[in-house]
mmCIF file of C-alpha atoms in Angstrom:
data_model
loop_
_atom_site.group_PDB
_atom_site.id
_atom_site.type_symbol
_atom_site.label_atom_id
_atom_site.label_comp_id
_atom_site.label_asym_id
_atom_site.label_seq_id
_atom_site.Cartn_x
_atom_site.Cartn_y
_atom_site.Cartn_z
ATOM 1 C CA MET R 1 -9.762 -14.359 49.888
ATOM 2 C CA LYS R 2 -7.715 -14.075 53.243
ATOM 3 C CA PRO R 3 -9.498 -13.939 56.621
ATOM 4 C CA ASP R 4 -8.734 -10.376 56.990
ATOM 5 C CA ASP R 5 -10.495 -9.779 53.536
ATOM 6 C CA SER R 6 -13.308 -11.721 54.700
ATOM 7 C CA ARG R 7 -13.741 -9.775 57.943
ATOM 8 C CA GLN R 8 -13.894 -6.685 56.069
ATOM 9 C CA ALA R 9 -16.395 -8.054 53.712
ATOM 10 C CA LEU R 10 -18.536 -8.945 56.514
ATOM 11 C CA GLU R 11 -18.073 -5.612 58.353
ATOM 12 C CA ALA R 12 -19.045 -3.905 55.307
ATOM 13 C CA LEU R 13 -21.990 -5.826 54.584
ATOM 14 C CA LEU R 14 -23.198 -5.693 58.266
ATOM 15 C CA ARG R 15 -22.401 -2.094 58.686
ATOM 16 C CA GLY R 16 -25.510 0.211 59.292
ATOM 17 C CA GLU R 17 -27.066 2.517 61.526
ATOM 18 C CA GLY R 18 -28.325 1.445 64.787
ATOM 19 C CA MET R 19 -25.567 -1.241 65.090
ATOM 20 C CA SER R 20 -22.703 -0.171 67.212
ATOM 21 C CA ASP R 21 -19.238 -0.939 66.499
ATOM 22 C CA ALA R 22 -18.978 -3.356 69.456
ATOM 23 C CA GLU R 23 -21.917 -5.117 68.345
ATOM 24 C CA LEU R 24 -20.632 -5.391 65.113
ATOM 25 C CA GLU R 25 -17.440 -6.726 66.364
ATOM 26 C CA ALA R 26 -19.313 -9.240 68.335
ATOM 27 C CA LEU R 27 -21.168 -10.493 65.387
ATOM 28 C CA VAL R 28 -18.085 -10.825 63.618
ATOM 29 C CA ALA R 29 -16.172 -12.357 66.295
ATOM 30 C CA GLN R 30 -19.113 -14.853 66.935
ATOM 31 C CA GLU R 31 -18.875 -16.075 63.367
ATOM 32 C CA LEU R 32 -15.115 -16.245 63.505
ATOM 33 C CA ILE R 33 -15.170 -18.304 66.533
ATOM 34 C CA LYS R 34 -18.334 -20.467 65.647
ATOM 35 C CA GLY R 35 -16.628 -21.859 62.421
ATOM 36 C CA ASP R 36 -13.316 -22.497 64.000
ATOM 37 C CA GLU R 37 -11.772 -21.627 60.792
ATOM 38 C CA MET R 38 -13.913 -19.098 58.681
ATOM 39 C CA ASP R 39 -14.135 -20.178 55.032
ATOM 40 C CA ALA R 40 -12.869 -16.945 53.528
ATOM 41 C CA ASP R 41 -14.163 -18.014 49.967
ATOM 42 C CA LEU R 42 -17.487 -18.941 51.236
ATOM 43 C CA VAL R 43 -17.953 -15.756 53.270
ATOM 44 C CA ALA R 44 -16.864 -13.859 50.065
ATOM 45 C CA GLU R 45 -19.470 -15.532 48.298
ATOM 46 C CA VAL R 46 -22.257 -15.011 50.714
ATOM 47 C CA ALA R 47 -21.483 -11.276 51.004
ATOM 48 C CA ASN R 48 -21.601 -10.936 47.217
ATOM 49 C CA GLU R 49 -24.866 -12.882 46.898
ATOM 50 C CA ALA R 50 -26.202 -10.758 49.854
ATOM 51 C CA GLU R 51 -25.240 -7.673 48.063
ATOM 52 C CA GLY R 52 -26.669 -8.737 44.842
ATOM 53 C CA ALA R 53 -29.954 -9.512 46.735
ATOM 54 C CA HIS R 54 -30.343 -6.090 47.848
ATOM 55 C CA LEU R 55 -30.749 -6.921 51.692
ATOM 56 C CA PRO R 56 -32.056 -4.297 53.891
ATOM 57 C CA ALA R 57 -28.884 -2.104 54.111
ATOM 58 C CA PHE R 58 -29.170 -1.068 57.791
ATOM 59 C CA ASP R 59 -31.062 -4.019 59.412
ATOM 60 C CA ALA R 60 -28.018 -5.905 60.621
ATOM 61 C CA THR R 61 -30.034 -8.680 62.306
ATOM 62 C CA ALA R 62 -31.832 -9.446 59.076
ATOM 63 C CA ASN R 63 -28.565 -9.222 57.153
ATOM 64 C CA TRP R 64 -26.836 -11.528 59.528
ATOM 65 C CA ALA R 65 -29.793 -13.981 59.497
ATOM 66 C CA ALA R 66 -29.743 -13.996 55.632
ATOM 67 C CA ILE R 67 -26.013 -14.572 55.759
ATOM 68 C CA GLU R 68 -26.233 -17.315 58.213
ATOM 69 C CA LYS R 69 -28.949 -19.112 56.436
ATOM 70 C CA ASN R 70 -26.725 -18.924 53.063
ATOM 71 C CA LEU R 71 -23.624 -19.957 55.027
ATOM 72 C CA ASP R 72 -25.421 -23.140 56.471
ATOM 73 C CA ARG R 73 -26.594 -23.932 53.002
ATOM 74 C CA ARG R 74 -23.321 -23.406 51.596
ATOM 75 C CA LYS R 75 -21.547 -25.398 54.563
ATOM 76 C CA HIS R 76 -23.756 -28.344 53.886
ATOM 77 C CA SER R 77 -23.389 -28.165 50.294
ATOM 78 C CA GLY R 78 -19.563 -27.848 50.632
ATOM 79 C CA ALA R 79 -19.536 -30.922 52.934
ATOM 80 C CA PHE R 80 -21.626 -33.080 50.715
ATOM 81 C CA ARG R 81 -19.345 -31.981 47.910
ATOM 82 C CA ARG R 82 -16.191 -33.204 49.871
ATOM 83 C CA TRP R 83 -17.823 -36.362 50.929
ATOM 84 C CA THR R 84 -18.782 -37.011 47.337
ATOM 85 C CA LEU R 85 -15.084 -36.135 46.217
ATOM 86 C CA ALA R 86 -13.627 -38.399 48.870
ATOM 87 C CA ALA R 87 -15.813 -41.319 48.282
ATOM 88 C CA ALA R 88 -15.076 -41.115 44.382
ATOM 89 C CA ALA R 89 -11.337 -40.962 44.992
ATOM 90 C CA VAL R 90 -11.515 -43.931 47.207
ATOM 91 C CA LEU R 91 -13.620 -45.693 44.608
ATOM 92 C CA VAL R 92 -11.144 -44.739 41.771
ATOM 93 C CA VAL R 93 -8.190 -46.183 44.007
ATOM 94 C CA ILE R 94 -9.978 -49.540 44.556
ATOM 95 C CA VAL R 95 -11.044 -49.772 40.954
ATOM 96 C CA PHE R 96 -7.442 -49.072 39.770
ATOM 97 C CA ALA R 97 -5.907 -51.679 42.128
ATOM 98 C CA THR R 98 -8.401 -54.280 41.293
ATOM 99 C CA LEU R 99 -7.673 -53.802 37.575
ATOM 100 C CA GLY R 100 -4.020 -53.902 38.409
ATOM 101 C CA ALA R 101 -4.363 -57.062 40.483
ATOM 102 C CA THR R 102 -6.564 -58.625 37.709
ATOM 103 C CA VAL R 103 -3.889 -57.953 35.037
ATOM 104 C CA THR R 104 -1.069 -59.339 37.198
ATOM 105 C CA ASP R 105 -3.075 -62.066 38.695
ATOM 106 C CA ALA R 106 -6.163 -63.227 37.186
ATOM 107 C CA GLY R 107 -6.882 -65.361 40.232
ATOM 108 C CA ARG R 108 -7.957 -62.002 42.208
ATOM 109 C CA TRP R 109 -10.580 -61.535 39.344
ATOM 110 C CA ASP R 110 -11.632 -65.082 40.030
ATOM 111 C CA TYR R 111 -12.020 -64.291 43.739
ATOM 112 C CA LEU R 112 -14.148 -61.233 43.006
ATOM 113 C CA VAL R 113 -16.304 -63.286 40.680
ATOM 114 C CA LYS R 114 -16.739 -65.971 43.261
ATOM 115 C CA VAL R 115 -17.571 -63.207 45.880
ATOM 116 C CA PHE R 116 -20.060 -61.104 43.978
ATOM 117 C CA ARG R 117 -21.501 -63.702 41.694
ATOM 118 C CA PRO R 118 -23.734 -65.234 44.560
ATOM 119 C CA ILE R 119 -24.732 -61.569 45.653
ATOM 120 C CA ALA R 120 -25.653 -60.900 42.020
ATOM 121 C CA GLU R 121 -27.599 -64.287 41.824
ATOM 122 C CA THR R 122 -29.393 -63.579 45.168
ATOM 123 C CA LEU R 123 -30.224 -60.013 43.729
ATOM 124 C CA GLY R 124 -31.640 -61.786 40.420
ATOM 125 C CA ILE R 125 -28.880 -60.700 38.318
ATOM 126 C CA HIS R 126 -27.596 -63.829 36.534
ATOM 127 C CA VAL R 127 -24.369 -63.664 34.852
ATOM 128 C CA ARG R 128 -23.164 -66.519 32.692
ATOM 129 C CA ILE R 129 -19.462 -66.917 32.983
ATOM 130 C CA ASP R 130 -19.684 -69.099 29.963
ATOM 131 C CA ASP R 131 -20.694 -66.262 27.835
ATOM 132 C CA VAL R 132 -18.844 -63.301 29.142
ATOM 133 C CA GLY R 133 -15.903 -65.226 30.317
ATOM 134 C CA SER R 134 -13.478 -63.576 32.453
ATOM 135 C CA VAL R 135 -10.560 -60.942 32.696
ATOM 136 C CA ALA R 136 -8.417 -64.068 32.374
ATOM 137 C CA ASP R 137 -10.141 -64.754 29.125
ATOM 138 C CA LEU R 138 -9.273 -61.287 28.052
ATOM 139 C CA VAL R 139 -5.846 -61.183 28.891
ATOM 140 C CA ARG R 140 -4.999 -64.713 28.184
ATOM 141 C CA PRO R 141 -6.485 -66.016 24.909
ATOM 142 C CA ASP R 142 -8.123 -69.314 25.034
ATOM 143 C CA ASP R 143 -5.827 -70.888 22.755
ATOM 144 C CA THR R 144 -2.884 -70.316 25.037
ATOM 145 C CA GLU R 145 -4.859 -72.190 27.780
ATOM 146 C CA ALA R 146 -3.507 -75.354 26.511
ATOM 147 C CA ALA R 147 0.304 -74.661 27.177
ATOM 148 C CA PRO R 148 1.125 -77.140 29.892
ATOM 149 C CA SER R 149 4.451 -76.479 31.636
ATOM 150 C CA ASP R 150 6.841 -78.823 33.085
ATOM 151 C CA ALA R 151 6.946 -78.324 37.099
ATOM 152 C CA GLU R 152 10.388 -79.694 37.085
ATOM 153 C CA GLN R 153 11.700 -76.575 38.949
ATOM 154 C CA GLU R 154 9.083 -77.334 41.587
ATOM 155 C CA ALA R 155 9.444 -80.998 41.679
ATOM 156 C CA LYS R 156 12.337 -82.748 42.756
ATOM 157 C CA SER R 157 13.146 -86.387 42.323
ATOM 158 C CA GLN R 158 16.054 -88.175 43.654
ATOM 159 C CA THR R 159 17.374 -91.762 43.472
ATOM 160 C CA ILE R 160 19.209 -92.872 46.530
ATOM 161 C CA LEU R 161 21.509 -96.072 46.366
ATOM 162 C CA ASP R 162 23.057 -95.991 49.852
ATOM 163 C CA GLU R 163 20.595 -96.993 52.459
ATOM 164 C CA HIS R 164 22.076 -94.747 55.059
ATOM 165 C CA GLU R 165 21.326 -91.685 52.933
ATOM 166 C CA VAL R 166 17.554 -92.548 52.828
ATOM 167 C CA PRO R 167 15.406 -89.850 54.900
ATOM 168 C CA THR R 168 13.649 -91.589 57.656
ATOM 169 C CA SER R 169 10.725 -89.506 57.207
ATOM 170 C CA VAL R 170 8.607 -87.505 54.654
ATOM 171 C CA ARG R 171 7.515 -84.145 56.068
ATOM 172 C CA GLY R 172 7.642 -85.608 59.547
ATOM 173 C CA THR R 173 5.942 -88.787 58.758
ATOM 174 C CA ALA R 174 7.931 -91.962 59.376
ATOM 175 C CA ALA R 175 8.918 -93.743 56.167
ATOM 176 C CA LYS R 176 11.024 -96.524 56.818
ATOM 177 C CA PRO R 177 10.153 -99.929 58.313
ATOM 178 C CA SER R 178 11.981 -101.366 61.061
ATOM 179 C CA TRP R 179 11.071 -104.795 60.499
ATOM 180 C CA LEU R 180 11.772 -106.771 56.859
ATOM 181 C CA PRO R 181 10.985 -110.298 56.014
ATOM 182 C CA LYS R 182 14.257 -112.525 56.152
ATOM 183 C CA GLY R 183 16.483 -112.211 53.433
ATOM 184 C CA TYR R 184 15.181 -108.974 52.098
ATOM 185 C CA THR R 185 17.858 -106.257 51.402
ATOM 186 C CA PHE R 186 17.636 -102.580 50.363
ATOM 187 C CA CYS R 187 18.264 -101.916 46.596
ATOM 188 C CA SER R 188 17.087 -98.062 46.073
ATOM 189 C CA ALA R 189 15.094 -95.374 47.174
ATOM 190 C CA GLU R 190 13.043 -92.830 45.343
ATOM 191 C CA VAL R 191 12.700 -89.315 46.984
ATOM 192 C CA TYR R 192 10.102 -87.150 45.325
ATOM 193 C CA ASP R 193 8.690 -83.816 46.260
ATOM 194 C CA ASP R 194 6.506 -81.391 44.347
ATOM 195 C CA TYR R 195 3.634 -78.952 44.864
ATOM 196 C CA ASN R 196 0.917 -81.483 45.836
ATOM 197 C CA GLU R 197 2.895 -84.250 47.566
ATOM 198 C CA SER R 198 6.150 -85.679 48.906
ATOM 199 C CA SER R 199 7.266 -89.341 48.950
ATOM 200 C CA ILE R 200 9.631 -91.896 49.698
ATOM 201 C CA THR R 201 9.487 -95.260 47.807
ATOM 202 C CA ILE R 202 12.132 -97.902 49.119
ATOM 203 C CA PHE R 203 12.756 -100.864 47.092
ATOM 204 C CA TYR R 204 13.813 -104.155 48.734
ATOM 205 C CA ARG R 205 14.842 -107.407 47.210
ATOM 206 C CA LYS R 206 15.421 -110.875 47.848
ATOM 207 C CA ASP R 207 16.749 -112.588 44.844
ATOM 208 C CA SER R 208 13.999 -111.776 42.117
ATOM 209 C CA ALA R 209 11.402 -111.263 44.853
ATOM 210 C CA GLU R 210 10.651 -107.570 45.386
ATOM 211 C CA LEU R 211 9.273 -105.433 48.073
ATOM 212 C CA PHE R 212 8.182 -101.826 47.922
ATOM 213 C CA VAL R 213 7.686 -99.553 50.838
ATOM 214 C CA GLN R 214 6.048 -96.311 50.005
ATOM 215 C CA THR R 215 5.073 -93.332 51.964
ATOM 216 C CA VAL R 216 3.310 -90.197 50.418
ATOM 217 C CA VAL R 217 2.326 -87.085 52.428
ATOM 218 C CA TYR R 218 -0.033 -84.802 50.676
ATOM 219 C CA ALA R 219 0.455 -81.137 50.832
ATOM 220 C CA GLN R 220 -1.876 -79.425 53.248
ATOM 221 C CA ASN R 221 -4.046 -77.667 50.855
ATOM 222 C CA ASP R 222 -7.962 -77.040 51.086
ATOM 223 C CA GLU R 223 -8.389 -77.421 47.275
ATOM 224 C CA LEU R 224 -6.257 -80.648 47.111
ATOM 225 C CA THR R 225 -7.992 -83.441 45.193
ATOM 226 C CA ALA R 226 -6.194 -86.738 44.943
ATOM 227 C CA THR R 227 -7.253 -89.771 43.076
ATOM 228 C CA ASN R 228 -5.592 -93.130 43.720
ATOM 229 C CA VAL R 229 -6.618 -96.028 41.535
ATOM 230 C CA LEU R 230 -5.669 -99.268 43.547
ATOM 231 C CA ALA R 231 -5.122 -102.599 41.928
ATOM 232 C CA LYS R 232 -6.873 -105.189 43.757
ATOM 233 C CA ASP R 233 -8.888 -108.490 43.478
ATOM 234 C CA ASP R 234 -12.158 -107.702 44.771
ATOM 235 C CA LYS R 235 -12.531 -111.013 46.614
ATOM 236 C CA GLU R 236 -9.360 -110.731 48.376
ATOM 237 C CA THR R 237 -9.895 -106.964 49.791
ATOM 238 C CA GLU R 238 -9.816 -107.028 53.581
ATOM 239 C CA VAL R 239 -9.616 -104.056 55.876
ATOM 240 C CA ALA R 240 -7.945 -104.701 59.324
ATOM 241 C CA HIS R 241 -7.251 -102.058 61.832
ATOM 242 C CA ALA R 242 -7.490 -99.418 59.377
ATOM 243 C CA ILE R 243 -5.084 -101.164 57.155
ATOM 244 C CA THR R 244 -6.546 -101.993 53.698
ATOM 245 C CA PHE R 245 -5.144 -105.278 52.427
ATOM 246 C CA THR R 246 -5.650 -106.263 48.691
ATOM 247 C CA GLU R 247 -4.274 -109.056 46.726
ATOM 248 C CA ASN R 248 -3.678 -108.919 42.973
ATOM 249 C CA ASN R 249 -2.224 -111.922 41.005
ATOM 250 C CA GLY R 250 0.011 -112.882 43.961
ATOM 251 C CA VAL R 251 1.008 -109.541 44.921
ATOM 252 C CA VAL R 252 -0.285 -108.490 48.334
ATOM 253 C CA SER R 253 -0.396 -104.857 49.278
ATOM 254 C CA ALA R 254 -1.302 -103.013 52.387
ATOM 255 C CA VAL R 255 -2.570 -99.304 52.836
ATOM 256 C CA HIS R 256 -2.741 -97.254 55.746
ATOM 257 C CA GLU R 257 -3.980 -93.727 55.364
ATOM 258 C CA ASP R 258 -3.597 -91.289 58.231
ATOM 259 C CA ASN R 259 -4.849 -87.781 57.728
ATOM 260 C CA LEU R 260 -2.629 -86.332 54.876
ATOM 261 C CA ALA R 261 -0.219 -89.487 55.093
ATOM 262 C CA LEU R 262 -0.316 -92.720 53.147
ATOM 263 C CA HIS R 263 1.750 -95.658 53.719
ATOM 264 C CA MET R 264 1.679 -98.482 51.171
ATOM 265 C CA VAL R 265 3.564 -101.658 51.161
ATOM 266 C CA TRP R 266 3.481 -104.163 48.318
ATOM 267 C CA GLY R 267 5.369 -107.484 47.176
ATOM 268 C CA ARG R 268 4.888 -111.179 46.247
ATOM 269 C CA LEU R 269 4.808 -112.124 50.119
ATOM 270 C CA SER R 270 2.074 -113.318 52.629
ATOM 271 C CA ARG R 271 -0.430 -110.901 54.176
ATOM 272 C CA GLU R 272 1.278 -111.465 57.580
ATOM 273 C CA GLU R 273 4.626 -110.575 56.382
ATOM 274 C CA ILE R 274 3.224 -107.304 54.405
ATOM 275 C CA SER R 275 1.373 -106.510 57.605
ATOM 276 C CA GLN R 276 4.506 -106.646 59.776
ATOM 277 C CA VAL R 277 6.296 -104.370 57.483
ATOM 278 C CA ILE R 278 3.861 -101.769 57.388
ATOM 279 C CA THR R 279 3.188 -101.897 61.042
ATOM 280 C CA SER R 280 6.760 -101.486 61.641
ATOM 281 C CA ILE R 281 7.048 -97.929 60.006
ATOM 282 C CA GLN R 282 7.083 -95.947 62.964
ATOM 283 C CA MET Y 1 -16.075 -39.012 57.197
ATOM 284 C CA LYS Y 2 -13.561 -41.115 58.860
ATOM 285 C CA LYS Y 3 -16.205 -43.911 59.552
ATOM 286 C CA LEU Y 4 -17.022 -43.846 55.656
ATOM 287 C CA LEU Y 5 -13.217 -44.021 54.787
ATOM 288 C CA VAL Y 6 -12.708 -46.942 57.192
ATOM 289 C CA ALA Y 7 -15.595 -48.953 55.929
ATOM 290 C CA ILE Y 8 -14.556 -48.277 52.333
ATOM 291 C CA LEU Y 9 -10.974 -49.528 53.247
ATOM 292 C CA VAL Y 10 -12.120 -52.443 55.039
ATOM 293 C CA ILE Y 11 -14.240 -53.544 52.174
ATOM 294 C CA ALA Y 12 -11.310 -52.942 49.449
ATOM 295 C CA VAL Y 13 -8.871 -54.734 51.585
ATOM 296 C CA SER Y 14 -11.330 -57.776 52.043
ATOM 297 C CA VAL Y 15 -11.887 -57.760 48.479
ATOM 298 C CA LEU Y 16 -8.385 -57.483 47.265
ATOM 299 C CA SER Y 17 -6.771 -59.841 49.755
ATOM 300 C CA PRO Y 18 -6.283 -63.433 48.895
ATOM 301 C CA VAL Y 19 -8.052 -65.946 51.071
ATOM 302 C CA TYR Y 20 -6.157 -68.515 52.997
ATOM 303 C CA SER Y 21 -7.798 -71.249 55.044
ATOM 304 C CA MET Y 22 -6.662 -74.490 56.615
ATOM 305 C CA ALA Y 23 -7.168 -77.790 55.152
ATOM 306 C CA GLU Y 24 -10.772 -78.834 55.352
ATOM 307 C CA ASN Y 25 -12.022 -80.686 52.239
ATOM 308 C CA ILE Y 26 -9.167 -82.641 51.367
ATOM 309 C CA SER Y 27 -10.370 -85.507 49.188
ATOM 310 C CA ILE Y 28 -8.559 -88.650 48.530
ATOM 311 C CA ILE Y 29 -10.317 -91.176 46.431
ATOM 312 C CA TYR Y 30 -9.455 -94.813 45.755
ATOM 313 C CA THR Y 31 -10.730 -96.614 42.841
ATOM 314 C CA PRO Y 32 -10.021 -100.352 42.628
ATOM 315 C CA MET Y 33 -8.779 -101.972 39.481
ATOM 316 C CA ALA Y 34 -7.159 -105.216 38.724
ATOM 317 C CA SER Y 35 -3.737 -105.504 36.613
ATOM 318 C CA ASP Y 36 -0.777 -107.616 36.224
ATOM 319 C CA PHE Y 37 1.167 -104.423 35.809
ATOM 320 C CA PHE Y 38 -0.087 -101.756 37.986
ATOM 321 C CA MET Y 39 -0.277 -101.667 41.832
ATOM 322 C CA SER Y 40 -1.948 -98.114 42.061
ATOM 323 C CA CYS Y 41 -2.282 -94.851 39.959
ATOM 324 C CA SER Y 42 -2.923 -91.509 41.093
ATOM 325 C CA VAL Y 43 -3.488 -87.793 39.814
ATOM 326 C CA SER Y 44 -3.729 -85.138 42.386
ATOM 327 C CA LEU Y 45 -4.675 -81.581 41.592
ATOM 328 C CA THR Y 46 -4.353 -78.219 43.265
ATOM 329 C CA LYS Y 47 -4.342 -74.759 42.002
ATOM 330 C CA SER Y 48 -2.869 -71.227 42.860
ATOM 331 C CA GLY Y 49 -4.461 -68.751 41.018
ATOM 332 C CA SER Y 50 -5.294 -70.070 37.803
ATOM 333 C CA THR Y 51 -2.543 -72.579 37.594
ATOM 334 C CA ILE Y 52 -3.362 -76.042 38.169
ATOM 335 C CA HIS Y 53 -0.693 -78.214 39.693
ATOM 336 C CA ILE Y 54 -0.953 -81.931 38.417
ATOM 337 C CA SER Y 55 0.802 -84.536 40.071
ATOM 338 C CA PHE Y 56 1.185 -88.108 38.563
ATOM 339 C CA ARG Y 57 1.922 -91.394 40.291
ATOM 340 C CA THR Y 58 2.373 -94.824 38.921
ATOM 341 C CA ASN Y 59 3.142 -97.777 41.075
ATOM 342 C CA ALA Y 60 3.764 -101.053 39.470
ATOM 343 C CA VAL Y 61 3.567 -104.586 40.909
ATOM 344 C CA GLU Y 62 7.071 -105.025 40.112
ATOM 345 C CA MET Y 63 10.185 -103.146 38.705
ATOM 346 C CA MET Y 64 9.374 -102.185 35.097
ATOM 347 C CA ASP Y 65 11.427 -101.389 32.042
ATOM 348 C CA LEU Y 66 9.232 -98.443 31.363
ATOM 349 C CA LEU Y 67 6.776 -96.846 33.734
ATOM 350 C CA GLY Y 68 4.971 -93.546 33.745
ATOM 351 C CA VAL Y 69 2.167 -91.426 32.196
ATOM 352 C CA PRO Y 70 3.064 -90.966 28.334
ATOM 353 C CA ASN Y 71 0.022 -88.655 27.731
ATOM 354 C CA TYR Y 72 -2.781 -87.126 29.494
ATOM 355 C CA ASP Y 73 -5.880 -85.060 28.857
ATOM 356 C CA VAL Y 74 -7.401 -81.945 30.582
ATOM 357 C CA GLN Y 75 -10.948 -81.553 30.563
ATOM 358 C CA ARG Y 76 -13.422 -78.656 31.617
ATOM 359 C CA LEU Y 77 -16.864 -78.913 32.744
ATOM 360 C CA VAL Y 78 -19.062 -77.104 30.394
ATOM 361 C CA ASN Y 79 -22.756 -76.985 30.885
ATOM 362 C CA GLY Y 80 -22.558 -80.186 33.009
ATOM 363 C CA THR Y 81 -20.376 -81.950 30.408
ATOM 364 C CA TRP Y 82 -17.011 -82.839 30.676
ATOM 365 C CA THR Y 83 -15.095 -81.461 27.538
ATOM 366 C CA THR Y 84 -11.716 -82.084 26.556
ATOM 367 C CA VAL Y 85 -9.819 -78.716 26.302
ATOM 368 C CA ALA Y 86 -6.297 -80.333 25.935
ATOM 369 C CA ASN Y 87 -5.667 -83.389 24.237
ATOM 370 C CA ASP Y 88 -2.976 -85.754 24.357
ATOM 371 C CA LEU Y 89 -0.483 -83.625 26.287
ATOM 372 C CA THR Y 90 2.953 -84.988 26.836
ATOM 373 C CA GLY Y 91 3.642 -86.843 30.313
ATOM 374 C CA SER Y 92 6.602 -88.298 31.403
ATOM 375 C CA ILE Y 93 8.048 -92.105 31.536
ATOM 376 C CA GLY Y 94 10.845 -93.492 33.730
ATOM 377 C CA THR Y 95 12.909 -96.324 33.138
ATOM 378 C CA ASP Y 96 13.651 -99.167 35.622
ATOM 379 C CA LYS Y 97 11.037 -98.127 37.996
ATOM 380 C CA GLY Y 98 8.870 -99.623 40.311
ATOM 381 C CA SER Y 99 7.260 -96.318 41.174
ATOM 382 C CA TYR Y 100 7.252 -93.163 38.991
ATOM 383 C CA SER Y 101 6.088 -89.669 39.915
ATOM 384 C CA PHE Y 102 6.323 -86.430 38.177
ATOM 385 C CA SER Y 103 4.272 -83.186 37.984
ATOM 386 C CA LYS Y 104 2.977 -80.683 35.375
ATOM 387 C CA ASN Y 105 1.443 -77.401 35.565
ATOM 388 C CA TYR Y 106 -1.675 -76.194 33.580
ATOM 389 C CA THR Y 107 -2.976 -72.751 32.973
ATOM 390 C CA ALA Y 108 -6.733 -72.784 33.113
ATOM 391 C CA VAL Y 109 -9.359 -70.179 32.209
ATOM 392 C CA ALA Y 110 -11.081 -68.940 35.744
ATOM 393 C CA GLY Y 111 -14.716 -69.883 36.053
ATOM 394 C CA TYR Y 112 -14.484 -73.586 35.352
ATOM 395 C CA SER Y 113 -14.084 -76.916 36.993
ATOM 396 C CA TYR Y 114 -11.284 -78.981 35.634
ATOM 397 C CA ARG Y 115 -10.362 -82.640 35.670
ATOM 398 C CA VAL Y 116 -7.228 -84.674 34.271
ATOM 399 C CA LYS Y 117 -7.410 -88.076 32.751
ATOM 400 C CA ALA Y 118 -4.272 -89.631 32.604
ATOM 401 C CA LYS Y 119 -3.095 -92.599 30.645
ATOM 402 C CA HIS Y 120 -0.780 -94.898 32.859
ATOM 403 C CA TYR Y 121 1.704 -97.023 31.034
ATOM 404 C CA ALA Y 122 4.123 -99.920 32.002
ATOM 405 C CA GLN Y 123 6.343 -102.219 30.087
ATOM 406 C CA LYS Y 124 7.834 -105.200 31.644
ATOM 407 C CA TYR Y 125 11.555 -106.221 30.758
ATOM 408 C CA ASP Y 126 9.958 -109.027 28.622
ATOM 409 C CA GLY Y 127 8.585 -106.415 26.345
ATOM 410 C CA SER Y 128 4.916 -106.965 27.476
ATOM 411 C CA GLU Y 129 2.954 -103.858 28.267
ATOM 412 C CA ASP Y 130 -0.259 -102.389 29.534
ATOM 413 C CA SER Y 131 -1.851 -99.239 30.279
ATOM 414 C CA VAL Y 132 -4.800 -97.882 32.195
ATOM 415 C CA THR Y 133 -6.507 -94.708 32.608
ATOM 416 C CA SER Y 134 -7.216 -92.774 35.677
ATOM 417 C CA THR Y 135 -9.396 -89.774 36.051
ATOM 418 C CA SER Y 136 -8.598 -87.221 39.014
ATOM 419 C CA GLY Y 137 -11.026 -85.504 41.046
ATOM 420 C CA SER Y 138 -12.444 -82.079 39.730
ATOM 421 C CA ILE Y 139 -11.121 -78.883 40.955
ATOM 422 C CA SER Y 140 -12.744 -75.342 40.544
ATOM 423 C CA VAL Y 141 -10.564 -72.510 39.201
#
C-alpha cells in the first residue's frame, strides 16, 4: 500500500464527529513525522484490525491509542523479525564459507576443531576426534593418506664443482670458512634448499683425507621439529665456547648452533684444526 | 543492528582466517650415536594445512658410494601409542656423497600427531654398509 493510501486509511479510521479536520490532519501528520517513513503495509494491517475490532467509531482519541498500541507491537515484532532474518543470513554465509574452506583446505577445519574443542571440553562436551574423525576424513579416505609425494618441485639440490660459484652464505648466514688446514683444496659443494631447511655442504680434500663444512639454516616456522642424530664417542664429547666437539673413530666434528643456523665441520683432523675451520666461518 | 553485524563479521573473520605467528617453539633435538659410517642424521618436520613436509639429511664420516634414506615409516599417535600408518615408504639415495638431503611430503589426517622414522643407509666404496634409524620429533596436524 502506498503512503497516500495509508493516509486515507488512517483518515477513514479516525474520522468521527467531535474531531475537527485540523485535529485529524495533526494526528496523521504526527504519525507520518514520528515514524520518519510510515510503514504503509503496517498501517493498513492495523487499520484493518481496528475496523475488525469494532473500535468506538467516533472516539478519535481511543481509536488513535489503540492504533498506536498495535503499531508499537507490530513495530517491535517487525524489528525482531528483521534482526532474526539478518542474523540467520549472516549465519548461513558463515556456514557456507566454512564448508567451502573446509572442502578446499581441510586445514581450516582442523583450525576450527582446535579452536572449538577446548571450548567444548570446558563446557563438558567431550568430542573424540578418533571416533568422529574430521572433515578431512570425509573428503579424503584414510587409505589415500599413505600417499607420499616427492617434494622435488619444492626442493632444489645442486652440485657445484667451481669454488668461485659456491655461495658464501645460506639465507644470510655465512657458510664458507676463511681458513683451511694446509694442503686442503676445494673438491665440490652441495647446495640444497627445501621447505624446511637450506644448506651448503662444502667438501675439501687433501690426498685421501677429507674435510666437510656444512651450514644448515632451518626455516622460521613455529611448528618446525628437527631431530639431529650426531655420531660421537661419549668419552670425547666436549663443549667449548658454544661449540660442541665430538670424536668418532678418528673423525673429529664440531657443531655450532646459532638460533636457526647450524654449522658443522668434520674430518680426520685435530680438534684444533677443526676448531679453527669452524671459527673462521664468518 | 550494526553492532550485531560487526560482531558476527569479526567472529567470522577470526574463525575463517589462518593463523600466522612467529617462530616460538622451534625444537632442534640432538641424539648421540656412534658409527664408522655416519656423522649425523636428521629428520625435520613442518606442516602446512594437513601436509607434512619431511626433510631428510644424512651426513657420512667420509665420501660414500651410496648414502641416503632408502625407506621410512610415518607413525601416528593413537590413544597414546605410536602406530605406523605408512610403512616402508620409498626414500632416496645419492651416489658419491658425503652428505645427502632430500624431502618428501605426506598428506596426513587432521587431529593427530605424527612422527617419522627413517632408515639411513651408507655404503662405502669397498662394499661395506651400515644403517641407522632416526626418529623425528612429533608434529600435530
